[in-house]
Coordinates of C-alpha atoms in Angstrom, one line a residue:
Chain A
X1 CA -8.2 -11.7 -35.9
X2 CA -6.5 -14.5 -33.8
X3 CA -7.5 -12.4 -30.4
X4 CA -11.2 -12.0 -31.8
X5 CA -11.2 -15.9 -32.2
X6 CA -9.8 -16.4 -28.9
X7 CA -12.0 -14.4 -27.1
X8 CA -15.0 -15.8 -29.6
X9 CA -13.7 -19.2 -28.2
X10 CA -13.9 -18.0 -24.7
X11 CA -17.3 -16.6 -24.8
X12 CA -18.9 -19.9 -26.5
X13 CA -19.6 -21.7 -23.5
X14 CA -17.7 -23.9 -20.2
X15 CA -16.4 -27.5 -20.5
X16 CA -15.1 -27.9 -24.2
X17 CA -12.3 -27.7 -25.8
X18 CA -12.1 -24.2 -26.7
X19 CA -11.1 -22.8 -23.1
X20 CA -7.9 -25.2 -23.1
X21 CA -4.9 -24.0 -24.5
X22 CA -2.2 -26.0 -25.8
X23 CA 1.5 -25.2 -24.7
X24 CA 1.8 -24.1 -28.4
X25 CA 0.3 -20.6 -27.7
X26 CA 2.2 -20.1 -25.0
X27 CA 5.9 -20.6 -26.8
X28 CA 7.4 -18.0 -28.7
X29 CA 6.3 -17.2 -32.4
X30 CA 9.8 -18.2 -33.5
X31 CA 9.5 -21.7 -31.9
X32 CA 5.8 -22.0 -32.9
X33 CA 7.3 -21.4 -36.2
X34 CA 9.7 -24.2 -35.8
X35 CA 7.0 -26.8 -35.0
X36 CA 4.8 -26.0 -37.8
X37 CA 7.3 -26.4 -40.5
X38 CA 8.5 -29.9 -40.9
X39 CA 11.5 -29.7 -42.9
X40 CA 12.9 -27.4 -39.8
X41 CA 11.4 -29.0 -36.9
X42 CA 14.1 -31.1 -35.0
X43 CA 11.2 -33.8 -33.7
X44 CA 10.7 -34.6 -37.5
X45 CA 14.9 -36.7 -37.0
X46 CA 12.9 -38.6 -34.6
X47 CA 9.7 -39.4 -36.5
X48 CA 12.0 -40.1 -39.5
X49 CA 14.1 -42.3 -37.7
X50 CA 10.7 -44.4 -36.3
X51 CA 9.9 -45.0 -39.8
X52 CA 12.9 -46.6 -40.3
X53 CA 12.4 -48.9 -37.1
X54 CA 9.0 -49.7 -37.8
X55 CA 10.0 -51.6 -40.8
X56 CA 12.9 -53.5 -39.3
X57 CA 12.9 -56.7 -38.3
X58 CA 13.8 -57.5 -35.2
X59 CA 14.0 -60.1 -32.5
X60 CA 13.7 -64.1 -32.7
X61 CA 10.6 -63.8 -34.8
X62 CA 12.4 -61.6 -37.4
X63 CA 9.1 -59.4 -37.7
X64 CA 9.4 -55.8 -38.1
X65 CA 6.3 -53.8 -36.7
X66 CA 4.8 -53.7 -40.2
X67 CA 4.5 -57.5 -40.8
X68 CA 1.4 -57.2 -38.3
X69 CA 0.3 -53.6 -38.1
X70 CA 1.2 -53.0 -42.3
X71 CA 1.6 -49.4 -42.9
X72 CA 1.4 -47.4 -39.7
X73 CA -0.1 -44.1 -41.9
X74 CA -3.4 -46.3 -41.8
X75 CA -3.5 -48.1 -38.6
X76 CA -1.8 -46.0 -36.2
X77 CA -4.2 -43.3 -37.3
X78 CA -5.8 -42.2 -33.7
X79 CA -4.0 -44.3 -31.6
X80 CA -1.9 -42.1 -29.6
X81 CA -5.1 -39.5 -29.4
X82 CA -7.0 -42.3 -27.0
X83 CA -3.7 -44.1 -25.2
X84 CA -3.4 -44.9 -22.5
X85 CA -5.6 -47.7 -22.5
X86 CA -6.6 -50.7 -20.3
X87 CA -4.6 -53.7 -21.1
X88 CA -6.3 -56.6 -21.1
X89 CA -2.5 -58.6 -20.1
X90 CA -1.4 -56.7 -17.3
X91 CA -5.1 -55.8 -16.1
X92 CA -4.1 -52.1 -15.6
X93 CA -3.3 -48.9 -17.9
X94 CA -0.7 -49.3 -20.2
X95 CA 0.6 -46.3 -22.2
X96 CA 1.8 -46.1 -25.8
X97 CA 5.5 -46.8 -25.1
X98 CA 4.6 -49.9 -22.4
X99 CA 2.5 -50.8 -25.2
X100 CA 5.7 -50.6 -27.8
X101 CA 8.0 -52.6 -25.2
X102 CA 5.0 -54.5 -24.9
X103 CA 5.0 -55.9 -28.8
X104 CA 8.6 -56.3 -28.5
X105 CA 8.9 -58.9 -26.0
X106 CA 5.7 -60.3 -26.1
X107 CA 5.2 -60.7 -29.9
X108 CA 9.0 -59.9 -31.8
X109 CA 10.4 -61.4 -29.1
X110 CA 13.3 -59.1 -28.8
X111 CA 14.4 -56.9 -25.5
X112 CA 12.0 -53.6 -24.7
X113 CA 13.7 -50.6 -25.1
X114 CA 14.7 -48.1 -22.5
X115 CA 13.4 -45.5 -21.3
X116 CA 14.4 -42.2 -23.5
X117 CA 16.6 -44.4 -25.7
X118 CA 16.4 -42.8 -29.6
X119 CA 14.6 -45.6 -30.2
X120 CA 11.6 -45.8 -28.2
X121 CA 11.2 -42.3 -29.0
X122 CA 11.4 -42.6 -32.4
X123 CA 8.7 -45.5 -32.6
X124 CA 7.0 -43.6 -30.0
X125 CA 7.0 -39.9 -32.5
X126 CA 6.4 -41.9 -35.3
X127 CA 3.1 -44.0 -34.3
X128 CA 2.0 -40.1 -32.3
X129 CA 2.4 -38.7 -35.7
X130 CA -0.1 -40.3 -37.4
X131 CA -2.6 -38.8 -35.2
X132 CA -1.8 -35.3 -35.6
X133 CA -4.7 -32.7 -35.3
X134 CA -7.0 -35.6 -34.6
X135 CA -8.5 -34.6 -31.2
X136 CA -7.5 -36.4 -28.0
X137 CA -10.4 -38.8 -27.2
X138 CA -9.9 -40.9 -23.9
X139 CA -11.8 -44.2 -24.3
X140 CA -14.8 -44.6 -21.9
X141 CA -13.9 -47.7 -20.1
X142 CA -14.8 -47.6 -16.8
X143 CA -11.8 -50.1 -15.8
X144 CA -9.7 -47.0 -16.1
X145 CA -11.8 -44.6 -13.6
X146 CA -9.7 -45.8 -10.6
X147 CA -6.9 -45.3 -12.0
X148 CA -7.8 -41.4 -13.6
X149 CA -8.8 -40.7 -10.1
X150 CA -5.8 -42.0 -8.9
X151 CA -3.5 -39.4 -11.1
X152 CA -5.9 -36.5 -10.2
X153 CA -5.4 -37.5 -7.0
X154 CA -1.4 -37.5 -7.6
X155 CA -1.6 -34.1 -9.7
X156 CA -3.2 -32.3 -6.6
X157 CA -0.9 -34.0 -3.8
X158 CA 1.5 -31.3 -2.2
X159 CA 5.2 -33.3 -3.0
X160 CA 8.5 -31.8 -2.0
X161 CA 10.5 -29.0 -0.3
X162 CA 8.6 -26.3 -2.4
X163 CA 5.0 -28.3 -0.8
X164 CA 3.2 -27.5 -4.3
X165 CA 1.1 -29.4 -7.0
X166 CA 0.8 -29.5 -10.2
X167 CA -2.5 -27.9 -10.4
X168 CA -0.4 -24.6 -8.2
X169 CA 0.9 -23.5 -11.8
X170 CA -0.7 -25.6 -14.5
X171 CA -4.4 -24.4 -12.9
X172 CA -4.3 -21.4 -10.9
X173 CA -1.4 -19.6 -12.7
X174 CA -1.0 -20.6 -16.5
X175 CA -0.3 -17.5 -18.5
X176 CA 1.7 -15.9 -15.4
X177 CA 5.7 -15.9 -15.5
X178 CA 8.0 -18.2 -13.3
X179 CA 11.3 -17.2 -13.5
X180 CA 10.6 -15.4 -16.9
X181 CA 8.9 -18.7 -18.6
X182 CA 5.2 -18.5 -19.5
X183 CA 3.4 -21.3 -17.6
X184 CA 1.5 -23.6 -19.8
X185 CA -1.9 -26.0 -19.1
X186 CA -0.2 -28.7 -19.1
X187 CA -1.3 -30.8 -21.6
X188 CA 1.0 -33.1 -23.1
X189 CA -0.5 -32.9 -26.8
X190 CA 2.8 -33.0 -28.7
X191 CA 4.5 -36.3 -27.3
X192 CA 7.9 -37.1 -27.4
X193 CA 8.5 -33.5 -27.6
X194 CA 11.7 -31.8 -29.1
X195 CA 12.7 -29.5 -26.3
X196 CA 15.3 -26.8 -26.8
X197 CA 16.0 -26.9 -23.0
X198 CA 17.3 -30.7 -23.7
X199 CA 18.4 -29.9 -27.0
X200 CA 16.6 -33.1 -27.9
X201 CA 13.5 -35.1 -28.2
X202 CA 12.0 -36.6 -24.5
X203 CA 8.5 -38.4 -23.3
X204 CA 6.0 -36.9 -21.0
X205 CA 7.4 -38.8 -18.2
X206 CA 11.0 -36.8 -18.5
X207 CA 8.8 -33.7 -18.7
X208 CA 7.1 -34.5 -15.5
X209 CA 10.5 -35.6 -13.7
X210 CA 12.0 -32.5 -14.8
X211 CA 8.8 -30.2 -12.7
X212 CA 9.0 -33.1 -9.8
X213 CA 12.8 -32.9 -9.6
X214 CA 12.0 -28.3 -10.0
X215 CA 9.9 -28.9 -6.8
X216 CA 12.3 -30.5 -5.1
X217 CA 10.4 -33.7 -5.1
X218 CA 11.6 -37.4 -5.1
X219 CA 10.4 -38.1 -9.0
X220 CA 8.1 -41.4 -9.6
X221 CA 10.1 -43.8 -11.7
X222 CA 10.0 -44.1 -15.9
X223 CA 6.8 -46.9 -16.0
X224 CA 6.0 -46.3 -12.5
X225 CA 2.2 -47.2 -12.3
X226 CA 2.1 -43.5 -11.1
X227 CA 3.5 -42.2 -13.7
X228 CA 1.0 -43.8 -16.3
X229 CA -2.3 -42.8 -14.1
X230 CA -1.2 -38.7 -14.5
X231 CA -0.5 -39.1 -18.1
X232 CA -4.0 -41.2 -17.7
X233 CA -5.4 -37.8 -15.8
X234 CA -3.8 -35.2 -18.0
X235 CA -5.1 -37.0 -21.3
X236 CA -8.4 -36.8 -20.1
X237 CA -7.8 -33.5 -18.8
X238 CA -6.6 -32.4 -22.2
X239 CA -9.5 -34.4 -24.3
X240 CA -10.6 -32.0 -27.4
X241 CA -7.2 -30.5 -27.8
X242 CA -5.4 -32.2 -31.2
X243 CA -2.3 -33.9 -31.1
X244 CA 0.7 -32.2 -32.2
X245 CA 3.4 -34.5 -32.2
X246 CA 6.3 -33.8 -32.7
X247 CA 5.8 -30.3 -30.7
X248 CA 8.3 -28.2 -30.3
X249 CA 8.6 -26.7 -26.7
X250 CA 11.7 -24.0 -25.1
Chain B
X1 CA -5.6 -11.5 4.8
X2 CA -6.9 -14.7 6.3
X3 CA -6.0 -14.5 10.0
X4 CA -7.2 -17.7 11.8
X5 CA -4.4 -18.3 14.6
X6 CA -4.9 -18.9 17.8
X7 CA -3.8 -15.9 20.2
X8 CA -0.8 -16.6 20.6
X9 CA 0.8 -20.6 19.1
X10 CA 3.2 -21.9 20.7
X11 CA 5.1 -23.7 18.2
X12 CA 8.6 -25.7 18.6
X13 CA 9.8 -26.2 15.3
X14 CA 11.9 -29.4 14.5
X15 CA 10.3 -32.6 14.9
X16 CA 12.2 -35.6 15.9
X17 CA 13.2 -35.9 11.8
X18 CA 17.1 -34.8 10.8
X19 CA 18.2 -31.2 11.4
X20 CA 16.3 -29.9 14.1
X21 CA 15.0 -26.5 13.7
X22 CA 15.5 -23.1 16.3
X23 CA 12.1 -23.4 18.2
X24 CA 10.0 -20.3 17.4
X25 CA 7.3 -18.4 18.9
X26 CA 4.1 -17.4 16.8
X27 CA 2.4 -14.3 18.5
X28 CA -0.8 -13.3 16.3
X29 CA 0.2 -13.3 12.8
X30 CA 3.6 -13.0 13.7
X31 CA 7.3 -14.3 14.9
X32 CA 8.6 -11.5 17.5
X33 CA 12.3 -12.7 18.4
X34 CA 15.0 -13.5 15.9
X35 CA 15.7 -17.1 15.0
X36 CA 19.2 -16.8 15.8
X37 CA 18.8 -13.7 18.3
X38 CA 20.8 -11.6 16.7
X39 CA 19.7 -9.0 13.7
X40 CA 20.6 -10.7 10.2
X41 CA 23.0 -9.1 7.5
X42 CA 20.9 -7.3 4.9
X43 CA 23.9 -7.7 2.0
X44 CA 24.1 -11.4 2.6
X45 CA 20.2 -11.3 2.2
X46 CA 19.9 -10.0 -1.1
X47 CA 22.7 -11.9 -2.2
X48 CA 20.6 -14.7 -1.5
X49 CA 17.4 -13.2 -3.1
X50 CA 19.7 -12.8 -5.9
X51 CA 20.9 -16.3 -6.2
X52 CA 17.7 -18.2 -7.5
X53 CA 18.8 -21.3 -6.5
X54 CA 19.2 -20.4 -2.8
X55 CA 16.5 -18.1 -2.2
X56 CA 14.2 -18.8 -4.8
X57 CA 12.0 -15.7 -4.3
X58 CA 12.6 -13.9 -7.9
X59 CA 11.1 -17.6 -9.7
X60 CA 7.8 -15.8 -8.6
X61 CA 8.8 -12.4 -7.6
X62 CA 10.2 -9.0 -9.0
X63 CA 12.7 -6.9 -7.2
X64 CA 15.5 -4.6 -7.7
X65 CA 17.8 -7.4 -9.4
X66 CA 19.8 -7.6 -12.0
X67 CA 17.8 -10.2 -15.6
X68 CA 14.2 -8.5 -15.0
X69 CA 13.4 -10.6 -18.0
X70 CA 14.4 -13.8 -15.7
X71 CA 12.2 -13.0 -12.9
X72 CA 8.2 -14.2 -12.4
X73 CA 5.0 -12.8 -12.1
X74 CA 3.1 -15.2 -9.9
X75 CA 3.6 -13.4 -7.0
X76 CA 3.6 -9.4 -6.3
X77 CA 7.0 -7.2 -6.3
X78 CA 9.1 -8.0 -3.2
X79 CA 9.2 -4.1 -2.7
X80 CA 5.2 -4.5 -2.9
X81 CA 4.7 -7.4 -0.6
X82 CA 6.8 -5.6 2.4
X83 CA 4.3 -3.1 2.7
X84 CA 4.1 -1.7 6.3
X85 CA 4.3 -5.4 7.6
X86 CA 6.6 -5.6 10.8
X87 CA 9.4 -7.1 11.1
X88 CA 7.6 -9.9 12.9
X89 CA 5.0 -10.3 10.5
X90 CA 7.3 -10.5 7.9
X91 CA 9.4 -13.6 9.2
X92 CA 6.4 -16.0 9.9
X93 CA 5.8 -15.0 6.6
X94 CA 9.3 -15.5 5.3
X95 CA 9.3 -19.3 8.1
X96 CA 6.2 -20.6 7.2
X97 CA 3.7 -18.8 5.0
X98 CA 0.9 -21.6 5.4
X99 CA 0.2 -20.3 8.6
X100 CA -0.9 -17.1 7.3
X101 CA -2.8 -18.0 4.5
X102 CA -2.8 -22.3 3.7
X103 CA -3.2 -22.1 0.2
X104 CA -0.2 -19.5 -0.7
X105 CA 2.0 -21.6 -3.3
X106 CA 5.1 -19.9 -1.8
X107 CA 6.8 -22.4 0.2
X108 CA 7.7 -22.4 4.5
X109 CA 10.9 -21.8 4.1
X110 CA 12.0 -22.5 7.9
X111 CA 9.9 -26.1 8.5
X112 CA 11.0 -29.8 7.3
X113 CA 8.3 -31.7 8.8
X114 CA 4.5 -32.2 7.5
X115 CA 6.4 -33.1 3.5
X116 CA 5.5 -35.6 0.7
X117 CA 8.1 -37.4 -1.1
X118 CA 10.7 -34.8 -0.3
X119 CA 14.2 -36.0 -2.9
X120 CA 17.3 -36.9 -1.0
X121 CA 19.1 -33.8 -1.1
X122 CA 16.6 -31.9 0.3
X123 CA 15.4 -34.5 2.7
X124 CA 15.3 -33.0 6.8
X125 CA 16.3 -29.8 5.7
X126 CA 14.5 -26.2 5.5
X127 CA 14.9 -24.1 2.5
X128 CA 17.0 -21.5 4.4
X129 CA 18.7 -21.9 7.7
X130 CA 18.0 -19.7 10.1
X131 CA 20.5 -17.0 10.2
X132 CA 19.9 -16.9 5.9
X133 CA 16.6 -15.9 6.9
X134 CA 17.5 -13.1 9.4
X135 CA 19.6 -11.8 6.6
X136 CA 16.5 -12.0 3.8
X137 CA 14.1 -10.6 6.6
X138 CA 17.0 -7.3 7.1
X139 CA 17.1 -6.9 2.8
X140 CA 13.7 -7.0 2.8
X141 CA 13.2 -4.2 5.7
X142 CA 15.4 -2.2 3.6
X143 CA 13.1 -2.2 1.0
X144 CA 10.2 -0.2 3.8
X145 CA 13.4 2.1 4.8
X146 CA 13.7 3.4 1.0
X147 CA 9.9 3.7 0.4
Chain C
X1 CA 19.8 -46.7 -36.0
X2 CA 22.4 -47.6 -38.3
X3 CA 21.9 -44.6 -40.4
X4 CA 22.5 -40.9 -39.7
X5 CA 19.3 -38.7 -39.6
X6 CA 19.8 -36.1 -42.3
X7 CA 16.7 -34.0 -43.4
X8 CA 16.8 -32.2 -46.5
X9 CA 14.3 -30.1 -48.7
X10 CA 14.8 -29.3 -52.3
X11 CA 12.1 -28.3 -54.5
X12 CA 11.7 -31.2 -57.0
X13 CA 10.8 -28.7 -60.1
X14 CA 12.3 -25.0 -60.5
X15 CA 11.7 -22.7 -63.2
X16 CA 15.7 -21.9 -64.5
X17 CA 16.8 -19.0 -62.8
X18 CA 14.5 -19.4 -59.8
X19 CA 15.7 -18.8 -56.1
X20 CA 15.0 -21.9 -54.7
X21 CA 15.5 -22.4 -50.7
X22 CA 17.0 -25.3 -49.9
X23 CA 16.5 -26.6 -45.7
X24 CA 18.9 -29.3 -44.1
X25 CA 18.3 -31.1 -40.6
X26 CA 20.8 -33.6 -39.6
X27 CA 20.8 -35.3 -36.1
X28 CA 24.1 -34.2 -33.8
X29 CA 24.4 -33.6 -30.2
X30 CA 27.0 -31.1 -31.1
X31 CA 28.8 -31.7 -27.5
X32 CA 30.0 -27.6 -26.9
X33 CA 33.6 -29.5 -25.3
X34 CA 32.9 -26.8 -22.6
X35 CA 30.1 -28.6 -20.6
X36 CA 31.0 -30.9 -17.7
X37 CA 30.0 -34.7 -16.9
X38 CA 28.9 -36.4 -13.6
X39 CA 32.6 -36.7 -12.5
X40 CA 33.6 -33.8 -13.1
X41 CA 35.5 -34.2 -16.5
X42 CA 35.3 -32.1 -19.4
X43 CA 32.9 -33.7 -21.8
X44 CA 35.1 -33.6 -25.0
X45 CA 34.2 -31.3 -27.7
X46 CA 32.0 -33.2 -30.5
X47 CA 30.9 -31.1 -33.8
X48 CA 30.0 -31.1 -37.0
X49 CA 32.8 -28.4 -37.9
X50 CA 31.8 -28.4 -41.6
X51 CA 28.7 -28.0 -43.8
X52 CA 28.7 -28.0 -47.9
X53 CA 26.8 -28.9 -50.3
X54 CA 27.4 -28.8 -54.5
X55 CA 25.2 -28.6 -57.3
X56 CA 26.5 -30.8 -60.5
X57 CA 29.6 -30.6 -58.8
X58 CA 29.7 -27.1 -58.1
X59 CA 30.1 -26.2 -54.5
X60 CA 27.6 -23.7 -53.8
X61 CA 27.2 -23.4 -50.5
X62 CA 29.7 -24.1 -47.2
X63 CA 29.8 -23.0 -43.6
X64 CA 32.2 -23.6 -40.8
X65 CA 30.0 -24.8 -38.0
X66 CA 31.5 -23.7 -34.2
X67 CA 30.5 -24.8 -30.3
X68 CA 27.5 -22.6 -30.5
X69 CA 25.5 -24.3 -33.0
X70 CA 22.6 -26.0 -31.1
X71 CA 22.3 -29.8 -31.3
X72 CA 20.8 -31.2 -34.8
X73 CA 22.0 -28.1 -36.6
X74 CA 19.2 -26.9 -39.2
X75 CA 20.7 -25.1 -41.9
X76 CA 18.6 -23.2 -44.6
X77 CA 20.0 -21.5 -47.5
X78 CA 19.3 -20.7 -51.2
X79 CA 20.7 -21.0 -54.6
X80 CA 19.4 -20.2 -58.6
X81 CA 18.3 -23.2 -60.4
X82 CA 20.5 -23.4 -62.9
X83 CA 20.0 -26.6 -64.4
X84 CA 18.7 -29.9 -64.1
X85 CA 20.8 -32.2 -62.0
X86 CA 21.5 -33.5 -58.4
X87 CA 22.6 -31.7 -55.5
X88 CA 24.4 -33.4 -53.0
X89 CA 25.0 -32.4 -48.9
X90 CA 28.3 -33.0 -46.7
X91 CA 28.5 -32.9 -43.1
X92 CA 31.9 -34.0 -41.4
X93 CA 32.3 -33.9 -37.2
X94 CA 35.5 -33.9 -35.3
X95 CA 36.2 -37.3 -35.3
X96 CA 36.0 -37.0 -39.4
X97 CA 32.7 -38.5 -39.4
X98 CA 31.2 -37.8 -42.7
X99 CA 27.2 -37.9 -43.5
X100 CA 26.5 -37.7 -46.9
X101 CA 22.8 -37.5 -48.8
X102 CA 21.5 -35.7 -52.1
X103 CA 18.7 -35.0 -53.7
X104 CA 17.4 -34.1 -57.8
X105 CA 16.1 -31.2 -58.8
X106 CA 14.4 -31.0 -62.3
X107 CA 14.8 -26.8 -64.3
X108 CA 12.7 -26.4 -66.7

């Protein structure tokens, strides 16, 4: 029945959703099994723990992310489905955890997290949660086209001693075997993922370090302006597919 | 096969950048003369091929080697891709693949010049130095001797 | 985060005599003491070594966790409702780090 669908899915027409595949049907049934139940899926420590930190209060203003945005089950609902977005402070993309680090110094007044500390990826799996199986919808702002052209540009650039890009797996080969793993599309619907491979939870950007560092490749630094324009190009690359955070990848 | 070289390239590997390369000859689609001038060790060569980190071929290739479960698919068996190449044909193919066809996603495994954002370890160095890939090119002629 | 992550699942309402299945998460990074660091040192062995949990007071299930166990061990398991009453979960590490939480069930 599921093949039928799929091939259903093929046949109705090119450029929608329905011929992208999320990394979920590529993974094993015993660790899509893992995701979809969530008293066993390892992300949910993380999501758990962002609840926690999103009533807190921190910092000199003593304000926990609730005293502005209230209950983040409401209004968090379809925000990680459309970052990133243009920010109107830094006049360039910002993505959801800039935009966390962002609150914290700019409105708690208390230090930005680090980069794959618990705790930004807790706040980070927690707010993504709220827009699970809502589709990914980019916004149309045409302050970001530069910068979504930009990270194309980036995701087709040749980089390291292995001379490849992204789009050498993630486009041409998806569903073919490297070194025994199944090649995914490549898009990063289920951010912070819990990885078995790191035994724990991680952001996009570690994801992409990990292929850049694979390829032999001098990886862009965490916030690195080109690290936010390909997670720019792959969310609009992966717009239709829903949100599946916290996914659960080998 | 997408054959667009000149006659015969002359082609002195080894830019100006770090470890300088062997110079090499390109004659039609292939590389004549041994890198080092002498005929490489097959044994050693497979023991590369067999070490993933070193030779990398079995990310995207199958061949005789032990974990067939750990090996890819992208590309064709190595006992397939030999073929009736020569021996020539086979290391351009094995040095710099590009040449032969520019959109291959199997790396040049002999060049360290013409790369983006290379990371330090790697930087100025080719995959395999020469004499490692004498001693893949002698495996992989083994592979046409038992056909 | 001050506290410990612990996941658990109990039904809230079993008929008495059910099989209920009960499912635990708890955040650990279950260091195998047999991986390296940057320098070359042994990263030290770090565990939960032991996993119980009693109903009313009754221990009703245990396990004796080893170096294999994955980081943020999950542990599913089941038991008969029996009665009404709480049923509370242990987890204690090498260093004799314990993580406690419970959770009521309601037999009817």
């Amino acid at each position: 029945m599921k093949r039928l669908c799929v091939v259903l899915a093929l046949l109705s027409s090119g450029a929608v959703a329905s011929d992208k595949r999320s990394g979920v049907e590529y993974v094993s049934p015993e660790t899509r099994a893992l995701q979809a139940d969530d008293f066993a899926n390892p992300g949910m420590l993380w999501v758990g723990g962002g609840e926690a930190l999103w009533n807190e209060a921190v910092g000199q203003t003593k304000k926990s992310c609730a005293s502005c945005h209230q209950d983040a089950k409401q209004t968090m609902k379809g925000v990680a489905a459309r970052y990133p977005v243009f920010d109107e402070v830094r006049k360039r993309p910002i993505d959801l955890q800039g935009r966390i680090n962002q609150c914290r110094v700019r409105r708690q007044k208390a230090a930005a997290f680090a980069f794959e500390s618990e705790a930004l990826l807790s706040l980070s799996a927690y707010i993504a949660h709220q827009s699970r199986g809502m589709p990914v919808t980019p916004p149309r702002d045409e302050r970001l086209w530069s910068y979504i052209e930009n990270g194309k540009e980036l995701y087709f650039r040749r980089i390291g001693q292995i001379d490849i890009n992204c789009a050498s797996c993630h486009d041409a080969r998806a569903g073919q075997r490297l070194s025994g793993n199944l090649i995914p599309e490549a898009h990063p619907t289920g951010y912070p993922i819990y990885r078995l491979e790191w035994q724990s939870a991680g952001s996009l950007q570690r994801r992409m370090r990990g292929c850049m560092t694979g390829v032999r490749a001098e990886p862009y630094a965490y916030g690195s302006p080109e690290m936010i324009n390909l997670e720019l190009y792959l969310m609009n690359r992966a717009a239709g597919l829903p949100i599946e955070t916290p996914a659960v990848r080998p | 096969m997408r054959l667009c070289l000149p006659l015969i390239a002359l082609l002195i590997g080894g830019e100006a950048t770090a470890q300088s390369l062997r110079p090499y000859q390109i004659e039609a689609d292939a590389i004549t003369q041994s890198l080092t001038g002498k005929t490489g060790v097959a044994a050693r060569g497979q023991a590369i091929i067999a070490d993933r980190q070193r030779g990398l071929c079995l990310l995207c290739h199958t061949g005789a080697f032990p974990e067939p479960h750990m090996q890819g698919n992208v590309a064709p068996d190595l006992r397939e891709v030999v073929g009736t190449l020569s021996a020539g044909q086979l290391r351009l193919r094995l040095v710099d693949i590009r040449r032969v066809n520019p959109d291959s996603p199997m790396p040049s495994f002999y060049r360290n010049d013409g790369l983006t954002r290379v990371g330090a370890p790697w930087r100025g160095k080719p995959i395999l130095a020469a004499d490692e890939i004498e001693d893949v090119l002698a495996y992989l002629l083994t592979l046409q001797e038992r056909k | 985060m001050a506290a410990p992550r612990i996941m658990v699942n109990v039904p809230k309402t079993a008929a008495r005599g059910e099989i209920v299945e009960i499912k635990t998460l708890i955040a650990h990074k279950m260091e195998t003491g047999h991986r390296m660091g940057l320098n070359g040192q042994r990263i030290p062995r770090d565990i939960i070594n032991r996993f119980e949990c009693t109903y009313n007071g009754a221990l009703v299930f245990a396990a004796d966790l080893f170096p294999a166990v994955s980081a943020n061990p999950f542990i599913a398991f089941t038991t008969v409702a029996v009665a009404s009453g709480t049923l509370k979960f242990r987890w204690v590490d090498d260093h004799g780090k314990v993580s406690t939480t419970s959770a009521k069930i309601t037999v009817t």
